Amino acid sequence: RQRWRADGRALRKLPVHVGLVVTEEEPSYADMASLVVWCMAVGISYVSVYDHNVVIYSLNYKLLSALSDYLKHMQNNGVFVAFKLCFVLSVLNCQSTLKVLSPEDGKADIVKAAQNFCQLVAQQQRTHSDLDVNMLDNLLSSTNGFPDPDLVLKFGPVDSTLGFLPWHIRLTEIISLPSHLNINYEDFFSALHHYAACEQRWGK
């Protein structure tokens, strides 16, 4: 397992924030837990997990239970892992933050950003003509506390991200994988390697 951290350092670039989007009807929480731990172990600072089919509180509980089981197994195999229910995990001396998302999260952020901008206009700190892409970016950053995803790993046959953070992923690299079921580390790292080799032109 020490290989994971070395693999992360070996990549030409590593995403700061990875979104995991499951489009399959039957999610495997054990496989999702594996993906989360691998993200954190290679050095990714922020991980968000999205499943449009599951009630957010149910996903929270089931994913955290699977993570707990996975990390206990690692401890039993002599690997130090600290686990906290505040969604902060320390895996192989790498601290990362996990957020579980529902379809409402992206929409709520945009609504709140719009409300904040309207308040600024009402207070005469801004005018309506000040609203542009950069302004909306700044407003959204102040509401969600997470950087925009650099990479989204989408699992399943559906050719859609199904409402995952609709504004935040306009510049995100999206890599599709056939399934998250029984996924292995080599498939995960291959996707990271593909991301590291991509030349991002930012719309140019």
Coordinates of C-alpha atoms in Angstrom, one line a residue:
R1 CA 0.0 0.0 0.0
Q2 CA 3.0 2.3 0.3
R3 CA 2.9 2.2 -3.5
W4 CA -0.2 4.4 -3.6
R5 CA 1.6 7.5 -2.3
A6 CA 4.6 6.9 -4.6
D7 CA 2.2 6.6 -7.6
G8 CA 0.6 9.9 -6.8
R9 CA 4.0 11.6 -6.7
A10 CA 5.1 10.0 -10.0
L11 CA 2.2 11.6 -11.9
R12 CA 3.0 14.7 -14.0
K13 CA -0.1 16.4 -12.4
L14 CA -2.5 15.3 -9.7
P15 CA -6.1 16.6 -9.4
V16 CA -6.8 18.6 -6.3
H17 CA -10.5 17.6 -6.3
V18 CA -11.9 14.4 -7.8
G19 CA -15.6 13.9 -8.1
L20 CA -16.9 10.3 -8.2
V21 CA -20.2 10.0 -10.1
V22 CA -22.1 6.7 -10.0
T23 CA -24.8 6.3 -12.7
E24 CA -25.5 2.7 -12.1
E25 CA -28.7 1.6 -10.5
E26 CA -27.1 -0.6 -7.8
P27 CA -24.2 1.2 -6.0
S28 CA -21.6 -0.9 -4.2
Y29 CA -20.6 1.0 -1.1
A30 CA -17.6 -1.2 -0.6
D31 CA -16.3 -0.4 -4.1
M32 CA -17.0 3.3 -3.5
A33 CA -15.1 3.2 -0.3
S34 CA -12.1 1.7 -2.1
L35 CA -12.2 4.5 -4.6
V36 CA -12.3 7.2 -1.9
V37 CA -9.4 5.6 0.0
W38 CA -7.3 5.3 -3.2
C39 CA -8.0 9.0 -4.0
M40 CA -6.8 10.0 -0.6
A41 CA -3.9 7.7 -0.5
V42 CA -2.4 9.0 -3.7
G43 CA -2.6 12.6 -2.3
I44 CA -5.8 14.0 -3.7
S45 CA -7.0 16.7 -1.2
Y46 CA -10.7 16.8 -1.9
V47 CA -13.1 14.0 -2.9
S48 CA -16.8 14.3 -3.5
V49 CA -19.1 11.3 -4.0
Y50 CA -22.4 11.7 -5.9
D51 CA -25.2 9.2 -6.5
H52 CA -28.4 10.6 -7.9
N53 CA -30.5 7.6 -6.8
V54 CA -29.8 7.6 -3.1
V55 CA -31.2 9.9 -0.4
I56 CA -28.3 11.9 0.9
Y57 CA -28.6 10.8 4.5
S58 CA -28.7 7.2 3.4
L59 CA -25.6 7.6 1.2
N60 CA -23.8 9.3 4.1
Y61 CA -24.5 6.4 6.4
K62 CA -23.8 3.6 4.0
L63 CA -20.7 5.1 2.6
L64 CA -19.2 5.9 6.0
S65 CA -20.0 2.4 7.2
A66 CA -18.2 0.9 4.2
L67 CA -15.2 3.3 4.7
S68 CA -15.1 2.3 8.4
D69 CA -15.0 -1.4 7.5
Y70 CA -12.3 -0.8 4.8
L71 CA -10.1 1.2 7.1
K72 CA -10.5 -1.3 10.0
H73 CA -9.3 -3.9 7.6
M74 CA -6.2 -1.8 6.7
Q75 CA -5.5 -1.3 10.4
N76 CA -5.6 -5.1 10.9
N77 CA -3.0 -5.4 8.2
G78 CA -0.6 -3.1 9.9
V79 CA -1.4 0.2 8.1
F80 CA -2.0 3.3 10.3
V81 CA -5.3 5.0 9.5
A82 CA -7.1 7.6 11.4
F83 CA -10.9 7.9 10.8
K84 CA -13.2 10.7 11.9
L85 CA -16.9 11.0 11.2
C86 CA -16.5 14.6 10.3
F87 CA -15.6 13.4 6.8
V88 CA -11.8 14.0 7.4
L89 CA -9.7 11.0 6.8
S90 CA -6.0 10.6 7.3
V91 CA -4.8 7.8 5.1
L92 CA -1.1 6.9 5.0
N93 CA -0.2 10.3 6.4
C94 CA -2.3 12.1 3.8
Q95 CA -5.1 14.3 5.0
S96 CA -8.1 14.8 2.7
T97 CA -11.6 16.0 2.9
L98 CA -14.6 14.0 1.7
K99 CA -18.0 15.4 0.8
V100 CA -21.2 13.5 -0.1
L101 CA -23.3 15.3 -2.6
S102 CA -26.9 15.0 -3.8
P103 CA -28.6 16.5 -6.9
E104 CA -29.7 19.5 -4.9
D105 CA -26.1 20.6 -4.0
G106 CA -25.1 22.2 -7.2
K107 CA -28.5 23.9 -7.6
A108 CA -28.5 25.2 -4.1
D109 CA -25.0 26.7 -4.5
I110 CA -26.1 28.6 -7.6
V111 CA -29.3 29.9 -5.9
K112 CA -27.3 31.1 -2.8
A113 CA -24.7 32.8 -5.1
A114 CA -27.5 34.6 -6.9
Q115 CA -29.1 35.7 -3.6
N116 CA -25.7 37.0 -2.4
F117 CA -25.2 39.0 -5.6
C118 CA -28.7 40.5 -5.3
Q119 CA -27.9 41.6 -1.8
L120 CA -24.7 43.3 -3.0
V121 CA -26.7 45.1 -5.7
A122 CA -29.4 46.1 -3.1
Q123 CA -26.6 47.5 -0.9
Q124 CA -25.2 49.3 -3.9
Q125 CA -21.9 47.5 -3.6
R126 CA -22.4 46.1 -7.1
T127 CA -24.4 46.8 -10.2
H128 CA -26.3 44.3 -12.3
S129 CA -23.7 44.7 -15.0
D130 CA -20.9 43.4 -12.8
L131 CA -22.3 39.9 -13.0
D132 CA -20.0 37.8 -15.2
V133 CA -18.3 34.4 -15.2
N134 CA -15.5 35.5 -12.8
M135 CA -18.0 37.1 -10.4
L136 CA -20.2 34.0 -10.3
D137 CA -17.1 31.9 -9.7
N138 CA -16.1 34.0 -6.8
L139 CA -19.6 33.9 -5.3
L140 CA -19.8 30.1 -5.7
S141 CA -16.4 29.6 -4.1
S142 CA -17.5 31.5 -1.1
T143 CA -20.6 29.3 -0.6
N144 CA -19.4 25.7 -1.1
G145 CA -15.9 25.8 0.5
F146 CA -14.6 23.2 -2.1
P147 CA -12.5 24.0 -5.2
D148 CA -14.1 23.1 -8.5
P149 CA -13.4 19.5 -9.5
D150 CA -10.3 19.0 -11.7
L151 CA -11.5 15.5 -12.6
V152 CA -14.7 13.6 -12.6
L153 CA -14.7 9.8 -12.7
K154 CA -18.1 8.7 -14.1
F155 CA -19.1 5.1 -13.6
G156 CA -21.8 3.3 -15.6
P157 CA -23.4 3.3 -19.1
V158 CA -25.3 6.6 -18.8
D159 CA -23.7 9.3 -20.9
S160 CA -24.5 12.0 -18.4
T161 CA -23.2 13.4 -15.0
L162 CA -26.9 13.5 -13.9
G163 CA -26.8 16.9 -12.3
F164 CA -23.5 16.7 -10.5
L165 CA -22.4 20.3 -9.8
P166 CA -23.6 21.7 -13.1
W167 CA -21.7 25.0 -13.0
H168 CA -18.5 23.8 -11.3
I169 CA -17.6 21.2 -13.9
R170 CA -17.6 23.4 -17.0
L171 CA -13.8 23.1 -17.2
T172 CA -13.5 19.7 -15.6
E173 CA -11.9 16.7 -17.3
I174 CA -14.5 13.9 -17.3
I175 CA -13.3 10.3 -17.7
S176 CA -15.9 7.5 -18.1
L177 CA -15.4 4.0 -16.8
P178 CA -17.7 1.1 -17.5
S179 CA -18.6 0.3 -13.9
H180 CA -17.5 0.9 -10.3
L181 CA -18.4 -2.7 -9.4
N182 CA -15.3 -4.7 -8.5
I183 CA -13.1 -1.9 -9.8
N184 CA -9.4 -2.5 -9.0
Y185 CA -6.6 -0.1 -8.2
E186 CA -5.0 -0.5 -11.6
D187 CA -8.1 0.8 -13.4
F188 CA -8.3 3.7 -11.0
F189 CA -4.7 4.6 -11.5
S190 CA -5.0 4.3 -15.2
A191 CA -7.7 7.0 -15.2
L192 CA -5.4 9.2 -13.1
H193 CA -2.6 8.6 -15.6
H194 CA -4.9 9.5 -18.5
Y195 CA -5.8 12.8 -16.7
A196 CA -2.2 13.6 -16.1
A197 CA -1.4 13.2 -19.8
C198 CA -4.3 15.4 -20.9
E199 CA -3.6 18.9 -22.3
Q200 CA -6.3 21.1 -21.0
R201 CA -6.9 24.1 -23.3
W202 CA -9.6 25.8 -21.1
G203 CA -11.8 26.3 -24.1
K204 CA -9.1 27.7 -26.4

